Amino acid sequence: MCIPSCQQDRPFNTQENMMQPLPSPRYYTDLPNDDHHDDDEFDVSSQNARSDNSRTALMNDDHEEKSWAIDPEGRQHPHSDAACRCQPIQRKKRRWVCRTILSIRSLLDTAMLVVILVLVAERRWPEYSILPGKQNSEGTKGEIGGDITGFAPHFSQQITTFKPDPQYVPDNSSDFFTEAVRQKWLGIVPRGLGYVTINKTSSHGRGSFDNLPHPLKEYPSSTFTTSVTHQIHCLHTIAGVVAAYESNRLDMLPEEGAWHLNHCFDYLRQSIMCCGDVALEGQHTTFPEDFTGSDGWDAKHVCRDYGEVLEYLESNRADDQVWI
């Protein structure tokens, strides 16, 4: 049995064999008849051993290639087995990112819902505004005690407890006509006594006014009075008539006569009914001991900020007259 000289003369190189396919093994029975090498002293068993070693080396190298990959710069990186180990970590990271995004979106959805509810409440119930400086673009339209024309803005509200103040109606009826009492009453009405001049086109940034009443004839331009100052005027008139009769100061009776007094009674009646204040009131604290009922001084009422009302009416007054 003989081995071809190409394998007999060249030493076996494992790295070179890695780059080229292994030649098919040739056995004695496959050799041509004229291929005789009986004179060569060659150990066939040694050649077979080298072939087995080559196959083993190739199998080992192939196993290493499955575990490591070599990049173009010659650096080794984990290949198939390492990548498989990284997949669970990557899946966990993706799940964490998804959960984080969903949590953030839930918070954003909740915040948007709160904003929408606040805006709806602001439009539906502007008197309970929680936004600082908020004024309804339609003014007091639709509010109890408001103005349907759009002239008046939305005023702040506050809780007010009524308290007795004899400075407006003294126990001594004759004191009602003093200058001190007069100044107390003038202190709760604006200059011009709530008479305002407006145009049909708003000068206050609210567009055109609707449902304007007929203007007062004694003024050259569109001038109107306001209900709150009218009510205070009527109340002051009634108090003056009572004080004049009690103190026998008939010279202090109003010149208009009974018709004006009757008008004020009816006007205040309807004003009180219009407001419909339903604040609960308890046991009296100032009446005589043998008197039953409530004096109303312990009740809390939901009221407009009257300071804002005075400021607005005075800033839009028709004239500078000081009277009541």
PDB file of C-alpha atoms in Angstrom:
ATOM      1  CA  MET A   1       0.000   0.000   0.000  1.00  0.00           C
ATOM      2  CA  CYS A   2       1.364   3.444  -1.012  1.00  0.00           C
ATOM      3  CA  ILE A   3       0.429   7.073  -0.269  1.00  0.00           C
ATOM      4  CA  PRO A   4       0.590   9.773  -2.951  1.00  0.00           C
ATOM      5  CA  SER A   5       3.714  11.853  -2.864  1.00  0.00           C
ATOM      6  CA  CYS A   6       1.733  15.129  -2.399  1.00  0.00           C
ATOM      7  CA  GLN A   7       0.834  13.963   1.065  1.00  0.00           C
ATOM      8  CA  GLN A   8       4.034  12.120   1.716  1.00  0.00           C
ATOM      9  CA  ASP A   9       6.395  15.047   0.985  1.00  0.00           C
ATOM     10  CA  ARG A  10       4.410  17.982   2.524  1.00  0.00           C
ATOM     11  CA  PRO A  11       4.078  18.289   6.286  1.00  0.00           C
ATOM     12  CA  PHE A  12       0.545  18.378   7.638  1.00  0.00           C
ATOM     13  CA  ASN A  13      -0.703  21.907   8.422  1.00  0.00           C
ATOM     14  CA  THR A  14      -3.868  22.106  10.473  1.00  0.00           C
ATOM     15  CA  GLN A  15      -4.518  25.818   9.839  1.00  0.00           C
ATOM     16  CA  GLU A  16      -4.085  25.410   6.081  1.00  0.00           C
ATOM     17  CA  ASN A  17      -6.410  22.433   6.073  1.00  0.00           C
ATOM     18  CA  MET A  18      -8.989  24.571   7.820  1.00  0.00           C
ATOM     19  CA  MET A  19      -9.041  26.850   4.796  1.00  0.00           C
ATOM     20  CA  GLN A  20      -9.315  24.014   2.223  1.00  0.00           C
ATOM     21  CA  PRO A  21     -11.624  21.023   2.054  1.00  0.00           C
ATOM     22  CA  LEU A  22     -10.059  17.755   3.095  1.00  0.00           C
ATOM     23  CA  PRO A  23      -9.143  15.481   0.216  1.00  0.00           C
ATOM     24  CA  SER A  24     -11.009  12.301   0.015  1.00  0.00           C
ATOM     25  CA  PRO A  25      -9.022   9.473   1.585  1.00  0.00           C
ATOM     26  CA  ARG A  26      -7.446   7.146  -0.911  1.00  0.00           C
ATOM     27  CA  TYR A  27      -7.049   3.494  -0.132  1.00  0.00           C
ATOM     28  CA  TYR A  28      -4.909   0.842  -1.683  1.00  0.00           C
ATOM     29  CA  THR A  29      -7.739  -0.643  -3.611  1.00  0.00           C
ATOM     30  CA  ASP A  30      -8.424   2.732  -5.268  1.00  0.00           C
ATOM     31  CA  LEU A  31      -4.935   3.217  -6.636  1.00  0.00           C
ATOM     32  CA  PRO A  32      -4.249   2.608 -10.349  1.00  0.00           C
ATOM     33  CA  ASN A  33      -2.384  -0.466 -11.335  1.00  0.00           C
ATOM     34  CA  ASP A  34       0.733   1.416 -12.308  1.00  0.00           C
ATOM     35  CA  ASP A  35       0.910   3.306  -9.044  1.00  0.00           C
ATOM     36  CA  HIS A  36       3.474   1.265  -7.098  1.00  0.00           C
ATOM     37  CA  HIS A  37       5.369   2.584  -4.118  1.00  0.00           C
ATOM     38  CA  ASP A  38       6.312  -0.581  -2.459  1.00  0.00           C
ATOM     39  CA  ASP A  39       9.839   0.694  -2.197  1.00  0.00           C
ATOM     40  CA  ASP A  40       8.824   3.680  -0.002  1.00  0.00           C
ATOM     41  CA  GLU A  41       9.029   3.071   3.657  1.00  0.00           C
ATOM     42  CA  PHE A  42       5.865   4.732   4.864  1.00  0.00           C
ATOM     43  CA  ASP A  43       3.775   3.919   7.848  1.00  0.00           C
ATOM     44  CA  VAL A  44       0.170   3.921   6.774  1.00  0.00           C
ATOM     45  CA  SER A  45      -0.996   3.817  10.334  1.00  0.00           C
ATOM     46  CA  SER A  46       0.849   7.097  11.014  1.00  0.00           C
ATOM     47  CA  GLN A  47      -0.847   8.721   8.032  1.00  0.00           C
ATOM     48  CA  ASN A  48      -4.269   7.592   9.237  1.00  0.00           C
ATOM     49  CA  ALA A  49      -3.462   8.942  12.681  1.00  0.00           C
ATOM     50  CA  ARG A  50      -2.676  12.357  11.231  1.00  0.00           C
ATOM     51  CA  SER A  51      -5.940  12.323   9.324  1.00  0.00           C
ATOM     52  CA  ASP A  52      -7.840  11.538  12.492  1.00  0.00           C
ATOM     53  CA  ASN A  53      -6.044  14.360  14.299  1.00  0.00           C
ATOM     54  CA  SER A  54      -6.976  16.771  11.512  1.00  0.00           C
ATOM     55  CA  ARG A  55     -10.626  15.831  11.730  1.00  0.00           C
ATOM     56  CA  THR A  56     -10.530  16.270  15.514  1.00  0.00           C
ATOM     57  CA  ALA A  57      -8.900  19.680  15.188  1.00  0.00           C
ATOM     58  CA  LEU A  58     -11.477  20.803  12.654  1.00  0.00           C
ATOM     59  CA  MET A  59     -14.306  19.675  14.901  1.00  0.00           C
ATOM     60  CA  ASN A  60     -12.789  21.583  17.829  1.00  0.00           C
ATOM     61  CA  ASP A  61     -12.334  24.714  15.725  1.00  0.00           C
ATOM     62  CA  ASP A  62     -15.892  24.458  14.471  1.00  0.00           C
ATOM     63  CA  HIS A  63     -17.128  24.253  18.074  1.00  0.00           C
ATOM     64  CA  GLU A  64     -15.194  27.389  18.989  1.00  0.00           C
ATOM     65  CA  GLU A  65     -16.617  29.256  15.997  1.00  0.00           C
ATOM     66  CA  LYS A  66     -20.093  28.544  17.286  1.00  0.00           C
ATOM     67  CA  SER A  67     -19.225  30.112  20.632  1.00  0.00           C
ATOM     68  CA  TRP A  68     -17.217  33.131  19.465  1.00  0.00           C
ATOM     69  CA  ALA A  69     -17.356  35.489  16.521  1.00  0.00           C
ATOM     70  CA  ILE A  70     -14.421  37.545  15.264  1.00  0.00           C
ATOM     71  CA  ASP A  71     -15.196  41.074  14.065  1.00  0.00           C
ATOM     72  CA  PRO A  72     -13.273  42.788  11.196  1.00  0.00           C
ATOM     73  CA  GLU A  73     -10.771  44.221  13.689  1.00  0.00           C
ATOM     74  CA  GLY A  74      -9.893  40.836  15.078  1.00  0.00           C
ATOM     75  CA  ARG A  75     -11.797  41.138  18.372  1.00  0.00           C
ATOM     76  CA  GLN A  76     -13.794  38.207  19.698  1.00  0.00           C
ATOM     77  CA  HIS A  77     -17.427  38.525  20.753  1.00  0.00           C
ATOM     78  CA  PRO A  78     -19.889  36.034  22.203  1.00  0.00           C
ATOM     79  CA  HIS A  79     -21.818  34.396  19.397  1.00  0.00           C
ATOM     80  CA  SER A  80     -24.690  31.947  19.539  1.00  0.00           C
ATOM     81  CA  ASP A  81     -24.623  30.679  23.148  1.00  0.00           C
ATOM     82  CA  ALA A  82     -23.941  34.104  24.688  1.00  0.00           C
ATOM     83  CA  ALA A  83     -26.627  35.749  22.568  1.00  0.00           C
ATOM     84  CA  CYS A  84     -29.120  33.215  23.789  1.00  0.00           C
ATOM     85  CA  ARG A  85     -28.241  34.093  27.367  1.00  0.00           C
ATOM     86  CA  CYS A  86     -28.792  37.820  26.624  1.00  0.00           C
ATOM     87  CA  GLN A  87     -32.279  37.360  25.211  1.00  0.00           C
ATOM     88  CA  PRO A  88     -34.111  37.049  28.600  1.00  0.00           C
ATOM     89  CA  ILE A  89     -32.406  40.243  29.825  1.00  0.00           C
ATOM     90  CA  GLN A  90     -33.449  42.115  26.692  1.00  0.00           C
ATOM     91  CA  ARG A  91     -37.021  40.897  27.063  1.00  0.00           C
ATOM     92  CA  LYS A  92     -37.092  42.138  30.676  1.00  0.00           C
ATOM     93  CA  LYS A  93     -35.808  45.540  29.591  1.00  0.00           C
ATOM     94  CA  ARG A  94     -38.473  45.778  26.909  1.00  0.00           C
ATOM     95  CA  ARG A  95     -41.195  44.866  29.390  1.00  0.00           C
ATOM     96  CA  TRP A  96     -39.902  47.498  31.845  1.00  0.00           C
ATOM     97  CA  VAL A  97     -39.909  50.172  29.120  1.00  0.00           C
ATOM     98  CA  CYS A  98     -43.459  49.249  28.088  1.00  0.00           C
ATOM     99  CA  ARG A  99     -44.710  49.382  31.688  1.00  0.00           C
ATOM    100  CA  THR A 100     -43.051  52.776  32.192  1.00  0.00           C
ATOM    101  CA  ILE A 101     -44.618  54.203  29.029  1.00  0.00           C
ATOM    102  CA  LEU A 102     -48.059  52.907  30.017  1.00  0.00           C
ATOM    103  CA  SER A 103     -47.720  54.425  33.511  1.00  0.00           C
ATOM    104  CA  ILE A 104     -46.769  57.820  32.089  1.00  0.00           C
ATOM    105  CA  ARG A 105     -49.655  57.694  29.633  1.00  0.00           C
ATOM    106  CA  SER A 106     -52.080  56.839  32.432  1.00  0.00           C
ATOM    107  CA  LEU A 107     -50.903  59.877  34.395  1.00  0.00           C
ATOM    108  CA  LEU A 108     -51.282  62.111  31.333  1.00  0.00           C
ATOM    109  CA  ASP A 109     -54.776  60.774  30.653  1.00  0.00           C
ATOM    110  CA  THR A 110     -55.774  61.429  34.269  1.00  0.00           C
ATOM    111  CA  ALA A 111     -54.378  64.975  34.157  1.00  0.00           C
ATOM    112  CA  MET A 112     -56.224  65.716  30.916  1.00  0.00           C
ATOM    113  CA  LEU A 113     -59.459  64.396  32.412  1.00  0.00           C
ATOM    114  CA  VAL A 114     -59.068  66.656  35.468  1.00  0.00           C
ATOM    115  CA  VAL A 115     -58.435  69.687  33.232  1.00  0.00           C
ATOM    116  CA  ILE A 116     -61.525  68.898  31.153  1.00  0.00           C
ATOM    117  CA  LEU A 117     -63.687  68.553  34.279  1.00  0.00           C
ATOM    118  CA  VAL A 118     -62.381  71.870  35.660  1.00  0.00           C
ATOM    119  CA  LEU A 119     -63.119  73.658  32.375  1.00  0.00           C
ATOM    120  CA  VAL A 120     -66.623  72.187  32.242  1.00  0.00           C
ATOM    121  CA  ALA A 121     -67.259  73.214  35.861  1.00  0.00           C
ATOM    122  CA  GLU A 122     -65.928  76.726  35.162  1.00  0.00           C
ATOM    123  CA  ARG A 123     -68.398  77.111  32.310  1.00  0.00           C
ATOM    124  CA  ARG A 124     -71.334  75.501  34.109  1.00  0.00           C
ATOM    125  CA  TRP A 125     -70.805  77.078  37.548  1.00  0.00           C
ATOM    126  CA  PRO A 126     -68.609  80.186  37.125  1.00  0.00           C
ATOM    127  CA  GLU A 127     -69.537  81.440  40.590  1.00  0.00           C
ATOM    128  CA  TYR A 128     -67.465  78.603  42.077  1.00  0.00           C
ATOM    129  CA  SER A 129     -64.397  79.436  40.046  1.00  0.00           C
ATOM    130  CA  ILE A 130     -61.124  78.028  41.442  1.00  0.00           C
ATOM    131  CA  LEU A 131     -58.914  79.839  38.947  1.00  0.00           C
ATOM    132  CA  PRO A 132     -57.327  83.047  40.330  1.00  0.00           C
ATOM    133  CA  GLY A 133     -58.626  86.172  38.621  1.00  0.00           C
ATOM    134  CA  LYS A 134     -61.086  84.092  36.620  1.00  0.00           C
ATOM    135  CA  GLN A 135     -63.943  86.059  35.073  1.00  0.00           C
ATOM    136  CA  ASN A 136     -66.630  84.516  32.958  1.00  0.00           C
ATOM    137  CA  SER A 137     -66.472  85.867  29.410  1.00  0.00           C
ATOM    138  CA  GLU A 138     -70.275  86.222  29.578  1.00  0.00           C
ATOM    139  CA  GLY A 139     -70.171  88.134  32.880  1.00  0.00           C
ATOM    140  CA  THR A 140     -72.945  87.304  35.334  1.00  0.00           C
ATOM    141  CA  LYS A 141     -75.332  85.921  32.715  1.00  0.00           C
ATOM    142  CA  GLY A 142     -77.299  83.075  34.245  1.00  0.00           C
ATOM    143  CA  GLU A 143     -76.191  83.800  37.825  1.00  0.00           C
ATOM    144  CA  ILE A 144     -78.700  84.456  40.600  1.00  0.00           C
ATOM    145  CA  GLY A 145     -78.682  88.209  41.123  1.00  0.00           C
ATOM    146  CA  GLY A 146     -76.635  88.598  37.956  1.00  0.00           C
ATOM    147  CA  ASP A 147     -77.015  90.645  34.796  1.00  0.00           C
ATOM    148  CA  ILE A 148     -78.327  89.194  31.528  1.00  0.00           C
ATOM    149  CA  THR A 149     -76.959  91.994  29.342  1.00  0.00           C
ATOM    150  CA  GLY A 150     -73.317  91.026  29.835  1.00  0.00           C
ATOM    151  CA  PHE A 151     -72.328  94.354  31.395  1.00  0.00           C
ATOM    152  CA  ALA A 152     -71.339  93.081  34.835  1.00  0.00           C
ATOM    153  CA  PRO A 153     -68.376  90.735  35.277  1.00  0.00           C
ATOM    154  CA  HIS A 154     -68.246  87.682  37.468  1.00  0.00           C
ATOM    155  CA  PHE A 155     -67.528  88.679  41.081  1.00  0.00           C
ATOM    156  CA  SER A 156     -65.813  86.591  43.724  1.00  0.00           C
ATOM    157  CA  GLN A 157     -67.893  84.946  46.428  1.00  0.00           C
ATOM    158  CA  GLN A 158     -67.341  84.676  50.147  1.00  0.00           C
ATOM    159  CA  ILE A 159     -69.015  83.362  53.284  1.00  0.00           C
ATOM    160  CA  THR A 160     -70.427  86.227  55.357  1.00  0.00           C
ATOM    161  CA  THR A 161     -71.919  86.188  58.856  1.00  0.00           C
ATOM    162  CA  PHE A 162     -74.449  88.950  59.476  1.00  0.00           C
ATOM    163  CA  LYS A 163     -73.761  91.116  62.533  1.00  0.00           C
ATOM    164  CA  PRO A 164     -75.789  93.928  64.129  1.00  0.00           C
ATOM    165  CA  ASP A 165     -74.517  97.456  63.440  1.00  0.00           C
ATOM    166  CA  PRO A 166     -76.649 100.238  65.003  1.00  0.00           C
ATOM    167  CA  GLN A 167     -74.609 102.925  63.253  1.00  0.00           C
ATOM    168  CA  TYR A 168     -76.892 102.673  60.215  1.00  0.00           C
ATOM    169  CA  VAL A 169     -80.166 102.779  62.194  1.00  0.00           C
ATOM    170  CA  PRO A 170     -79.459 104.196  65.707  1.00  0.00           C
ATOM    171  CA  ASP A 171     -81.664 103.318  68.670  1.00  0.00           C
ATOM    172  CA  ASN A 172     -82.326 107.028  69.075  1.00  0.00           C
ATOM    173  CA  SER A 173     -84.349 107.748  65.953  1.00  0.00           C
ATOM    174  CA  SER A 174     -83.402 111.428  65.824  1.00  0.00           C
ATOM    175  CA  ASP A 175     -79.752 110.436  65.370  1.00  0.00           C
ATOM    176  CA  PHE A 176     -80.583 108.948  62.012  1.00  0.00           C
ATOM    177  CA  PHE A 177     -80.415 112.418  60.454  1.00  0.00           C
ATOM    178  CA  THR A 178     -76.935 113.201  61.715  1.00  0.00           C
ATOM    179  CA  GLU A 179     -73.967 113.563  59.370  1.00  0.00           C
ATOM    180  CA  ALA A 180     -72.238 110.548  60.934  1.00  0.00           C
ATOM    181  CA  VAL A 181     -75.114 108.240  60.024  1.00  0.00           C
ATOM    182  CA  ARG A 182     -75.358 109.794  56.566  1.00  0.00           C
ATOM    183  CA  GLN A 183     -71.676 109.075  55.928  1.00  0.00           C
ATOM    184  CA  LYS A 184     -72.162 105.458  56.995  1.00  0.00           C
ATOM    185  CA  TRP A 185     -74.821 105.030  54.318  1.00  0.00           C
ATOM    186  CA  LEU A 186     -72.774 106.861  51.712  1.00  0.00           C
ATOM    187  CA  GLY A 187     -69.916 104.484  52.487  1.00  0.00           C
ATOM    188  CA  ILE A 188     -71.802 101.496  51.090  1.00  0.00           C
ATOM    189  CA  VAL A 189     -72.737 103.036  47.729  1.00  0.00           C
ATOM    190  CA  PRO A 190     -70.424 104.138  44.902  1.00  0.00           C
ATOM    191  CA  ARG A 191     -70.115 107.666  43.596  1.00  0.00           C
ATOM    192  CA  GLY A 192     -72.865 108.194  41.078  1.00  0.00           C
ATOM    193  CA  LEU A 193     -75.078 105.780  43.085  1.00  0.00           C
ATOM    194  CA  GLY A 194     -74.654 102.969  40.576  1.00  0.00           C
ATOM    195  CA  TYR A 195     -75.703 104.945  37.513  1.00  0.00           C
ATOM    196  CA  VAL A 196     -73.615 103.766  34.566  1.00  0.00           C
ATOM    197  CA  THR A 197     -73.302 104.899  30.951  1.00  0.00           C
ATOM    198  CA  ILE A 198     -72.632 102.209  28.377  1.00  0.00           C
ATOM    199  CA  ASN A 199     -72.822 101.814  24.617  1.00  0.00           C
ATOM    200  CA  LYS A 200     -74.496  98.957  22.809  1.00  0.00           C
ATOM    201  CA  THR A 201     -70.996  97.914  21.791  1.00  0.00           C
ATOM    202  CA  SER A 202     -69.079  96.972  24.904  1.00  0.00           C
ATOM    203  CA  SER A 203     -66.158  99.107  26.007  1.00  0.00           C
ATOM    204  CA  HIS A 204     -65.184  96.394  28.500  1.00  0.00           C
ATOM    205  CA  GLY A 205     -64.042  93.682  26.087  1.00  0.00           C
ATOM    206  CA  ARG A 206     -67.218  91.575  26.136  1.00  0.00           C
ATOM    207  CA  GLY A 207     -68.713  92.287  22.719  1.00  0.00           C
ATOM    208  CA  SER A 208     -72.218  93.634  22.164  1.00  0.00           C
ATOM    209  CA  PHE A 209     -74.701  93.850  25.035  1.00  0.00           C
ATOM    210  CA  ASP A 210     -78.033  92.031  24.848  1.00  0.00           C
ATOM    211  CA  ASN A 211     -81.436  92.757  26.396  1.00  0.00           C
ATOM    212  CA  LEU A 212     -80.637  96.328  27.380  1.00  0.00           C
ATOM    213  CA  PRO A 213     -83.568  98.154  29.057  1.00  0.00           C
ATOM    214  CA  HIS A 214     -84.699 101.553  27.893  1.00  0.00           C
ATOM    215  CA  PRO A 215     -82.138 104.166  28.957  1.00  0.00           C
ATOM    216  CA  LEU A 216     -82.968 106.905  31.459  1.00  0.00           C
ATOM    217  CA  LYS A 217     -84.441 109.969  29.754  1.00  0.00           C
ATOM    218  CA  GLU A 218     -82.728 112.559  31.941  1.00  0.00           C
ATOM    219  CA  TYR A 219     -79.292 111.567  30.649  1.00  0.00           C
ATOM    220  CA  PRO A 220     -78.008 112.472  27.160  1.00  0.00           C
ATOM    221  CA  SER A 221     -76.393 109.084  26.538  1.00  0.00           C
ATOM    222  CA  SER A 222     -77.349 105.472  27.255  1.00  0.00           C
ATOM    223  CA  THR A 223     -77.416 105.568  31.041  1.00  0.00           C
ATOM    224  CA  PHE A 224     -78.880 102.999  33.409  1.00  0.00           C
ATOM    225  CA  THR A 225     -78.991 102.410  37.147  1.00  0.00           C
ATOM    226  CA  THR A 226     -78.161  99.139  38.922  1.00  0.00           C
ATOM    227  CA  SER A 227     -80.368  97.070  41.171  1.00  0.00           C
ATOM    228  CA  VAL A 228     -78.154  96.815  44.244  1.00  0.00           C
ATOM    229  CA  THR A 229     -77.828 100.588  44.642  1.00  0.00           C
ATOM    230  CA  HIS A 230     -81.540 101.002  43.943  1.00  0.00           C
ATOM    231  CA  GLN A 231     -82.331  98.583  46.770  1.00  0.00           C
ATOM    232  CA  ILE A 232     -80.044 100.430  49.200  1.00  0.00           C
ATOM    233  CA  HIS A 233     -81.632 103.727  48.175  1.00  0.00           C
ATOM    234  CA  CYS A 234     -85.106 102.352  48.920  1.00  0.00           C
ATOM    235  CA  LEU A 235     -84.017 100.887  52.246  1.00  0.00           C
ATOM    236  CA  HIS A 236     -82.505 104.221  53.276  1.00  0.00           C
ATOM    237  CA  THR A 237     -85.739 105.979  52.304  1.00  0.00           C
ATOM    238  CA  ILE A 238     -87.859 103.625  54.439  1.00  0.00           C
ATOM    239  CA  ALA A 239     -85.492 103.981  57.411  1.00  0.00           C
ATOM    240  CA  GLY A 240     -85.689 107.787  57.080  1.00  0.00           C
ATOM    241  CA  VAL A 241     -89.494 107.794  57.072  1.00  0.00           C
ATOM    242  CA  VAL A 242     -89.636 105.585  60.184  1.00  0.00           C
ATOM    243  CA  ALA A 243     -87.050 107.778  61.973  1.00  0.00           C
ATOM    244  CA  ALA A 244     -88.928 110.964  61.032  1.00  0.00           C
ATOM    245  CA  TYR A 245     -92.195 109.687  62.513  1.00  0.00           C
ATOM    246  CA  GLU A 246     -90.560 108.228  65.642  1.00  0.00           C
ATOM    247  CA  SER A 247     -88.587 111.414  66.405  1.00  0.00           C
ATOM    248  CA  ASN A 248     -91.394 113.710  65.315  1.00  0.00           C
ATOM    249  CA  ARG A 249     -89.173 115.162  62.613  1.00  0.00           C
ATOM    250  CA  LEU A 250     -91.846 115.421  59.946  1.00  0.00           C
ATOM    251  CA  ASP A 251     -89.748 118.005  58.139  1.00  0.00           C
ATOM    252  CA  MET A 252     -87.399 115.143  57.257  1.00  0.00           C
ATOM    253  CA  LEU A 253     -90.052 113.177  55.405  1.00  0.00           C
ATOM    254  CA  PRO A 254     -89.240 112.695  51.708  1.00  0.00           C
ATOM    255  CA  GLU A 255     -90.924 115.106  49.330  1.00  0.00           C
ATOM    256  CA  GLU A 256     -92.158 112.351  47.041  1.00  0.00           C
ATOM    257  CA  GLY A 257     -94.814 111.251  49.481  1.00  0.00           C
ATOM    258  CA  ALA A 258     -96.449 107.895  50.072  1.00  0.00           C
ATOM    259  CA  TRP A 259     -96.199 106.620  46.499  1.00  0.00           C
ATOM    260  CA  HIS A 260     -92.400 106.496  46.736  1.00  0.00           C
ATOM    261  CA  LEU A 261     -92.550 104.637  50.026  1.00  0.00           C
ATOM    262  CA  ASN A 262     -95.023 102.121  48.646  1.00  0.00           C
ATOM    263  CA  HIS A 263     -92.834 101.612  45.590  1.00  0.00           C
ATOM    264  CA  CYS A 264     -89.838 100.861  47.818  1.00  0.00           C
ATOM    265  CA  PHE A 265     -91.762  98.328  49.884  1.00  0.00           C
ATOM    266  CA  ASP A 266     -92.852  96.419  46.782  1.00  0.00           C
ATOM    267  CA  TYR A 267     -89.477  96.717  45.087  1.00  0.00           C
ATOM    268  CA  LEU A 268     -87.618  95.330  48.106  1.00  0.00           C
ATOM    269  CA  ARG A 269     -90.158  92.538  48.463  1.00  0.00           C
ATOM    270  CA  GLN A 270     -89.484  91.320  44.964  1.00  0.00           C
ATOM    271  CA  SER A 271     -85.733  91.794  45.330  1.00  0.00           C
ATOM    272  CA  ILE A 272     -85.700  89.613  48.438  1.00  0.00           C
ATOM    273  CA  MET A 273     -87.782  86.957  46.718  1.00  0.00           C
ATOM    274  CA  CYS A 274     -85.544  87.081  43.651  1.00  0.00           C
ATOM    275  CA  CYS A 275     -82.422  86.379  45.672  1.00  0.00           C
ATOM    276  CA  GLY A 276     -84.099  83.591  47.641  1.00  0.00           C
ATOM    277  CA  ASP A 277     -81.413  83.357  50.334  1.00  0.00           C
ATOM    278  CA  VAL A 278     -81.999  80.058  52.159  1.00  0.00           C
ATOM    279  CA  ALA A 279     -79.211  80.287  54.753  1.00  0.00           C
ATOM    280  CA  LEU A 280     -80.210  78.529  57.987  1.00  0.00           C
ATOM    281  CA  GLU A 281     -80.713  80.741  61.032  1.00  0.00           C
ATOM    282  CA  GLY A 282     -80.850  79.719  64.703  1.00  0.00           C
ATOM    283  CA  GLN A 283     -81.825  81.050  68.104  1.00  0.00           C
ATOM    284  CA  HIS A 284     -81.712  84.819  68.544  1.00  0.00           C
ATOM    285  CA  THR A 285     -78.882  86.417  70.527  1.00  0.00           C
ATOM    286  CA  THR A 286     -80.006  90.070  70.821  1.00  0.00           C
ATOM    287  CA  PHE A 287     -83.786  89.994  71.301  1.00  0.00           C
ATOM    288  CA  PRO A 288     -85.390  90.376  74.764  1.00  0.00           C
ATOM    289  CA  GLU A 289     -85.306  87.185  76.815  1.00  0.00           C
ATOM    290  CA  ASP A 290     -89.054  86.667  76.656  1.00  0.00           C
ATOM    291  CA  PHE A 291     -89.011  86.983  72.869  1.00  0.00           C
ATOM    292  CA  THR A 292     -88.799  83.890  70.712  1.00  0.00           C
ATOM    293  CA  GLY A 293     -87.489  83.418  67.214  1.00  0.00           C
ATOM    294  CA  SER A 294     -84.274  84.190  65.378  1.00  0.00           C
ATOM    295  CA  ASP A 295     -82.480  87.468  64.825  1.00  0.00           C
ATOM    296  CA  GLY A 296     -80.357  85.921  62.060  1.00  0.00           C
ATOM    297  CA  TRP A 297     -77.018  87.064  63.459  1.00  0.00           C
ATOM    298  CA  ASP A 298     -75.592  83.553  63.769  1.00  0.00           C
ATOM    299  CA  ALA A 299     -76.259  82.568  60.137  1.00  0.00           C
ATOM    300  CA  LYS A 300     -73.614  82.285  57.428  1.00  0.00           C
ATOM    301  CA  HIS A 301     -74.500  83.418  53.911  1.00  0.00           C
ATOM    302  CA  VAL A 302     -72.938  82.898  50.503  1.00  0.00           C
ATOM    303  CA  CYS A 303     -72.371  86.460  49.274  1.00  0.00           C
ATOM    304  CA  ARG A 304     -70.622  88.317  46.505  1.00  0.00           C
ATOM    305  CA  ASP A 305     -67.523  90.268  47.433  1.00  0.00           C
ATOM    306  CA  TYR A 306     -69.251  93.606  47.874  1.00  0.00           C
ATOM    307  CA  GLY A 307     -65.953  95.471  47.673  1.00  0.00           C
ATOM    308  CA  GLU A 308     -65.526  94.220  44.096  1.00  0.00           C
ATOM    309  CA  VAL A 309     -69.074  95.300  43.257  1.00  0.00           C
ATOM    310  CA  LEU A 310     -68.485  98.829  44.574  1.00  0.00           C
ATOM    311  CA  GLU A 311     -65.184  99.160  42.745  1.00  0.00           C
ATOM    312  CA  TYR A 312     -66.662  98.040  39.438  1.00  0.00           C
ATOM    313  CA  LEU A 313     -69.709 100.308  39.628  1.00  0.00           C
ATOM    314  CA  GLU A 314     -67.645 103.317  40.616  1.00  0.00           C
ATOM    315  CA  SER A 315     -65.158 102.746  37.802  1.00  0.00           C
ATOM    316  CA  ASN A 316     -68.056 102.764  35.307  1.00  0.00           C
ATOM    317  CA  ARG A 317     -70.125 105.557  36.867  1.00  0.00           C
ATOM    318  CA  ALA A 318     -72.080 108.007  34.761  1.00  0.00           C
ATOM    319  CA  ASP A 319     -71.230 111.006  36.975  1.00  0.00           C
ATOM    320  CA  ASP A 320     -69.536 111.974  40.248  1.00  0.00           C
ATOM    321  CA  GLN A 321     -72.601 112.828  42.327  1.00  0.00           C
ATOM    322  CA  VAL A 322     -72.514 111.698  45.963  1.00  0.00           C
ATOM    323  CA  TRP A 323     -75.983 110.902  47.205  1.00  0.00           C
ATOM    324  CA  ILE A 324     -78.302 108.172  48.391  1.00  0.00           C
TER     325      ILE A 324
END
